[in-house]
Amino acid sequence: MRGKRSSLGVIGVLAGLLMALVAVSPAQATGGAESGPGEQVLVAPPAPAEAQAADAGVAAVAPTISPGAQFEHVLPNGTYSCAEGNLCTGVWNPTNGHWKVYKLYTCNRYYLSNWLNTGFYMNNQTGNPTSYFYDQSGNVIKSFKPNYGVQYLQNWNPVWSIRNC
């Protein structure tokens, strides 16, 4: 009798877990439904190859931006949101093994520190502004307009600053 109760208990727990999984799955699959108007929900790329081959003897330094801007940490292959009006840029943060996704909203020239190797950007700005990536000498290396919902890979090594307008 005791063995039957244990089996029934295990089956009950498994059934409960299965029901919880089914109840959670639709909400996760429709994560974009909760986003605001014009907000894009995208999937970050996997960890960059450079991160996997990094020398363990080198001290990791987190990427930063000046002036400061809103950001979120995103796991490799995780989702992030880019609200309407933002130029969203993703840079690998070797200190925690996450992408650091900056949301550049205020028109400004942003100066980058420790932005290395491959990352990404998504331009969800409104009003059709031209954005620019600059090199160490202040020369434009890339200019682009909003392209809603499209995420581009970017080598951050030559980029020293960004102007989002």
PDB file of N, CA and C in Angstrom, residues 4-56:
ATOM      1  N   LYS A   4       2.226   2.031  -3.445  1.00  0.00           N
ATOM      2  CA  LYS A   4       1.233   2.603  -4.345  1.00  0.00           C
ATOM      3  C   LYS A   4       1.054   4.091  -4.077  1.00  0.00           C
ATOM      4  N   ARG A   5       1.040   4.479  -2.788  1.00  0.00           N
ATOM      5  CA  ARG A   5       0.915   5.894  -2.440  1.00  0.00           C
ATOM      6  C   ARG A   5       2.107   6.682  -2.951  1.00  0.00           C
ATOM      7  N   SER A   6       3.325   6.135  -2.831  1.00  0.00           N
ATOM      8  CA  SER A   6       4.526   6.819  -3.322  1.00  0.00           C
ATOM      9  C   SER A   6       4.456   6.988  -4.832  1.00  0.00           C
ATOM     10  N   SER A   7       4.023   5.935  -5.521  1.00  0.00           N
ATOM     11  CA  SER A   7       3.906   6.018  -6.984  1.00  0.00           C
ATOM     12  C   SER A   7       2.876   7.059  -7.378  1.00  0.00           C
ATOM     13  N   LEU A   8       1.736   7.043  -6.690  1.00  0.00           N
ATOM     14  CA  LEU A   8       0.701   8.030  -6.989  1.00  0.00           C
ATOM     15  C   LEU A   8       1.186   9.448  -6.674  1.00  0.00           C
ATOM     16  N   GLY A   9       1.942   9.590  -5.613  1.00  0.00           N
ATOM     17  CA  GLY A   9       2.496  10.896  -5.252  1.00  0.00           C
ATOM     18  C   GLY A   9       3.452  11.408  -6.316  1.00  0.00           C
ATOM     19  N   VAL A  10       4.326  10.527  -6.790  1.00  0.00           N
ATOM     20  CA  VAL A  10       5.282  10.905  -7.835  1.00  0.00           C
ATOM     21  C   VAL A  10       4.535  11.282  -9.108  1.00  0.00           C
ATOM     22  N   ILE A  11       3.535  10.488  -9.473  1.00  0.00           N
ATOM     23  CA  ILE A  11       2.745  10.775 -10.669  1.00  0.00           C
ATOM     24  C   ILE A  11       2.019  12.111 -10.513  1.00  0.00           C
ATOM     25  N   GLY A  12       1.495  12.374  -9.332  1.00  0.00           N
ATOM     26  CA  GLY A  12       0.814  13.636  -9.069  1.00  0.00           C
ATOM     27  C   GLY A  12       1.758  14.824  -9.200  1.00  0.00           C
ATOM     28  N   VAL A  13       2.961  14.702  -8.653  1.00  0.00           N
ATOM     29  CA  VAL A  13       3.946  15.776  -8.750  1.00  0.00           C
ATOM     30  C   VAL A  13       4.334  16.001 -10.205  1.00  0.00           C
ATOM     31  N   LEU A  14       4.592  14.920 -10.948  1.00  0.00           N
ATOM     32  CA  LEU A  14       4.952  15.050 -12.362  1.00  0.00           C
ATOM     33  C   LEU A  14       3.820  15.684 -13.160  1.00  0.00           C
ATOM     34  N   ALA A  15       2.582  15.294 -12.885  1.00  0.00           N
ATOM     35  CA  ALA A  15       1.439  15.886 -13.578  1.00  0.00           C
ATOM     36  C   ALA A  15       1.330  17.380 -13.259  1.00  0.00           C
ATOM     37  N   GLY A  16       1.571  17.739 -12.010  1.00  0.00           N
ATOM     38  CA  GLY A  16       1.542  19.148 -11.621  1.00  0.00           C
ATOM     39  C   GLY A  16       2.625  19.957 -12.323  1.00  0.00           C
ATOM     40  N   LEU A  17       3.824  19.402 -12.401  1.00  0.00           N
ATOM     41  CA  LEU A  17       4.913  20.085 -13.098  1.00  0.00           C
ATOM     42  C   LEU A  17       4.615  20.244 -14.580  1.00  0.00           C
ATOM     43  N   LEU A  18       4.046  19.189 -15.182  1.00  0.00           N
ATOM     44  CA  LEU A  18       3.683  19.250 -16.599  1.00  0.00           C
ATOM     45  C   LEU A  18       2.628  20.324 -16.830  1.00  0.00           C
ATOM     46  N   MET A  19       1.642  20.421 -15.971  1.00  0.00           N
ATOM     47  CA  MET A  19       0.604  21.447 -16.104  1.00  0.00           C
ATOM     48  C   MET A  19       1.201  22.844 -15.935  1.00  0.00           C
ATOM     49  N   ALA A  20       2.135  22.993 -15.005  1.00  0.00           N
ATOM     50  CA  ALA A  20       2.784  24.287 -14.812  1.00  0.00           C
ATOM     51  C   ALA A  20       3.578  24.675 -16.051  1.00  0.00           C
ATOM     52  N   LEU A  21       4.260  23.719 -16.647  1.00  0.00           N
ATOM     53  CA  LEU A  21       5.042  23.976 -17.847  1.00  0.00           C
ATOM     54  C   LEU A  21       4.134  24.396 -18.992  1.00  0.00           C
ATOM     55  N   VAL A  22       3.010  23.714 -19.165  1.00  0.00           N
ATOM     56  CA  VAL A  22       2.060  24.053 -20.223  1.00  0.00           C
ATOM     57  C   VAL A  22       1.471  25.437 -19.973  1.00  0.00           C
ATOM     58  N   ALA A  23       1.200  25.769 -18.735  1.00  0.00           N
ATOM     59  CA  ALA A  23       0.611  27.069 -18.413  1.00  0.00           C
ATOM     60  C   ALA A  23       1.594  28.202 -18.655  1.00  0.00           C
ATOM     61  N   VAL A  24       2.891  27.959 -18.461  1.00  0.00           N
ATOM     62  CA  VAL A  24       3.901  29.007 -18.620  1.00  0.00           C
ATOM     63  C   VAL A  24       4.300  29.182 -20.072  1.00  0.00           C
ATOM     64  N   SER A  25       4.353  28.123 -20.845  1.00  0.00           N
ATOM     65  CA  SER A  25       4.858  28.182 -22.211  1.00  0.00           C
ATOM     66  C   SER A  25       4.171  29.206 -23.096  1.00  0.00           C
ATOM     67  N   PRO A  26       2.833  29.298 -23.153  1.00  0.00           N
ATOM     68  CA  PRO A  26       2.226  30.286 -24.038  1.00  0.00           C
ATOM     69  C   PRO A  26       2.612  31.717 -23.693  1.00  0.00           C
ATOM     70  N   ALA A  27       2.737  32.059 -22.422  1.00  0.00           N
ATOM     71  CA  ALA A  27       3.102  33.413 -22.038  1.00  0.00           C
ATOM     72  C   ALA A  27       4.511  33.730 -22.500  1.00  0.00           C
ATOM     73  N   GLN A  28       5.421  32.766 -22.418  1.00  0.00           N
ATOM     74  CA  GLN A  28       6.781  33.008 -22.872  1.00  0.00           C
ATOM     75  C   GLN A  28       6.825  33.139 -24.383  1.00  0.00           C
ATOM     76  N   ALA A  29       6.051  32.351 -25.082  1.00  0.00           N
ATOM     77  CA  ALA A  29       6.068  32.371 -26.538  1.00  0.00           C
ATOM     78  C   ALA A  29       5.501  33.678 -27.082  1.00  0.00           C
ATOM     79  N   THR A  30       4.626  34.334 -26.334  1.00  0.00           N
ATOM     80  CA  THR A  30       4.028  35.575 -26.796  1.00  0.00           C
ATOM     81  C   THR A  30       4.577  36.765 -26.032  1.00  0.00           C
ATOM     82  N   GLY A  31       5.849  36.726 -25.671  1.00  0.00           N
ATOM     83  CA  GLY A  31       6.450  37.808 -24.905  1.00  0.00           C
ATOM     84  C   GLY A  31       6.284  39.161 -25.563  1.00  0.00           C
ATOM     85  N   GLY A  32       6.219  39.212 -26.900  1.00  0.00           N
ATOM     86  CA  GLY A  32       6.052  40.466 -27.603  1.00  0.00           C
ATOM     87  C   GLY A  32       4.694  41.093 -27.359  1.00  0.00           C
ATOM     88  N   ALA A  33       3.709  40.307 -26.956  1.00  0.00           N
ATOM     89  CA  ALA A  33       2.372  40.835 -26.750  1.00  0.00           C
ATOM     90  C   ALA A  33       2.339  41.839 -25.608  1.00  0.00           C
ATOM     91  N   GLU A  34       3.226  41.713 -24.647  1.00  0.00           N
ATOM     92  CA  GLU A  34       3.248  42.619 -23.505  1.00  0.00           C
ATOM     93  C   GLU A  34       4.090  43.854 -23.766  1.00  0.00           C
ATOM     94  N   SER A  35       4.813  43.905 -24.888  1.00  0.00           N
ATOM     95  CA  SER A  35       5.658  45.051 -25.176  1.00  0.00           C
ATOM     96  C   SER A  35       4.790  46.227 -25.610  1.00  0.00           C
ATOM     97  N   GLY A  36       5.336  47.432 -25.478  1.00  0.00           N
ATOM     98  CA  GLY A  36       4.605  48.629 -25.840  1.00  0.00           C
ATOM     99  C   GLY A  36       4.533  48.810 -27.338  1.00  0.00           C
ATOM    100  N   PRO A  37       3.766  49.821 -27.786  1.00  0.00           N
ATOM    101  CA  PRO A  37       3.644  50.069 -29.219  1.00  0.00           C
ATOM    102  C   PRO A  37       5.005  50.403 -29.818  1.00  0.00           C
ATOM    103  N   GLY A  38       5.332  49.775 -30.931  1.00  0.00           N
ATOM    104  CA  GLY A  38       6.596  50.041 -31.611  1.00  0.00           C
ATOM    105  C   GLY A  38       7.800  49.362 -30.999  1.00  0.00           C
ATOM    106  N   GLU A  39       7.634  48.693 -29.856  1.00  0.00           N
ATOM    107  CA  GLU A  39       8.755  48.020 -29.206  1.00  0.00           C
ATOM    108  C   GLU A  39       9.063  46.715 -29.933  1.00  0.00           C
ATOM    109  N   GLN A  40      10.337  46.441 -30.134  1.00  0.00           N
ATOM    110  CA  GLN A  40      10.773  45.218 -30.790  1.00  0.00           C
ATOM    111  C   GLN A  40      11.366  44.284 -29.744  1.00  0.00           C
ATOM    112  N   VAL A  41      11.006  43.013 -29.801  1.00  0.00           N
ATOM    113  CA  VAL A  41      11.596  41.998 -28.922  1.00  0.00           C
ATOM    114  C   VAL A  41      12.424  41.096 -29.817  1.00  0.00           C
ATOM    115  N   LEU A  42      13.729  41.023 -29.531  1.00  0.00           N
ATOM    116  CA  LEU A  42      14.658  40.284 -30.364  1.00  0.00           C
ATOM    117  C   LEU A  42      15.428  39.263 -29.553  1.00  0.00           C
ATOM    118  N   VAL A  43      16.127  38.382 -30.245  1.00  0.00           N
ATOM    119  CA  VAL A  43      16.949  37.365 -29.605  1.00  0.00           C
ATOM    120  C   VAL A  43      18.412  37.753 -29.767  1.00  0.00           C
ATOM    121  N   ALA A  44      19.121  37.815 -28.652  1.00  0.00           N
ATOM    122  CA  ALA A  44      20.556  38.121 -28.684  1.00  0.00           C
ATOM    123  C   ALA A  44      21.305  36.933 -29.290  1.00  0.00           C
ATOM    124  N   PRO A  45      22.439  37.190 -29.921  1.00  0.00           N
ATOM    125  CA  PRO A  45      23.215  36.082 -30.478  1.00  0.00           C
ATOM    126  C   PRO A  45      23.841  35.213 -29.384  1.00  0.00           C
ATOM    127  N   PRO A  46      24.391  34.069 -29.766  1.00  0.00           N
ATOM    128  CA  PRO A  46      25.140  33.272 -28.788  1.00  0.00           C
ATOM    129  C   PRO A  46      26.375  34.049 -28.323  1.00  0.00           C
ATOM    130  N   ALA A  47      27.032  33.554 -27.309  1.00  0.00           N
ATOM    131  CA  ALA A  47      28.273  34.188 -26.846  1.00  0.00           C
ATOM    132  C   ALA A  47      29.259  34.243 -28.002  1.00  0.00           C
ATOM    133  N   PRO A  48      29.992  35.349 -28.138  1.00  0.00           N
ATOM    134  CA  PRO A  48      30.947  35.442 -29.244  1.00  0.00           C
ATOM    135  C   PRO A  48      32.077  34.420 -29.104  1.00  0.00           C
ATOM    136  N   ALA A  49      32.606  33.994 -30.230  1.00  0.00           N
ATOM    137  CA  ALA A  49      33.711  33.016 -30.228  1.00  0.00           C
ATOM    138  C   ALA A  49      34.890  33.545 -29.424  1.00  0.00           C
ATOM    139  N   GLU A  50      35.114  34.853 -29.482  1.00  0.00           N
ATOM    140  CA  GLU A  50      36.235  35.458 -28.750  1.00  0.00           C
ATOM    141  C   GLU A  50      36.082  35.246 -27.248  1.00  0.00           C
ATOM    142  N   ALA A  51      34.847  35.227 -26.757  1.00  0.00           N
ATOM    143  CA  ALA A  51      34.602  35.041 -25.326  1.00  0.00           C
ATOM    144  C   ALA A  51      34.969  33.637 -24.895  1.00  0.00           C
ATOM    145  N   GLN A  52      34.726  32.657 -25.759  1.00  0.00           N
ATOM    146  CA  GLN A  52      35.023  31.278 -25.424  1.00  0.00           C
ATOM    147  C   GLN A  52      36.521  31.006 -25.472  1.00  0.00           C
ATOM    148  N   ALA A  53      37.244  31.789 -26.276  1.00  0.00           N
ATOM    149  CA  ALA A  53      38.679  31.574 -26.423  1.00  0.00           C
ATOM    150  C   ALA A  53      39.504  32.567 -25.604  1.00  0.00           C
ATOM    151  N   ALA A  54      38.838  33.347 -24.729  1.00  0.00           N
ATOM    152  CA  ALA A  54      39.538  34.386 -23.961  1.00  0.00           C
ATOM    153  C   ALA A  54      40.596  33.784 -23.046  1.00  0.00           C
ATOM    154  N   ASP A  55      41.670  34.524 -22.903  1.00  0.00           N
ATOM    155  CA  ASP A  55      42.770  34.098 -22.043  1.00  0.00           C
ATOM    156  C   ASP A  55      42.361  34.270 -20.584  1.00  0.00           C
ATOM    157  N   ALA A  56      42.369  33.201 -19.843  1.00  0.00           N
ATOM    158  CA  ALA A  56      41.948  33.236 -18.436  1.00  0.00           C
ATOM    159  C   ALA A  56      42.883  34.100 -17.589  1.00  0.00           C
TER     160      ALA A  56
END
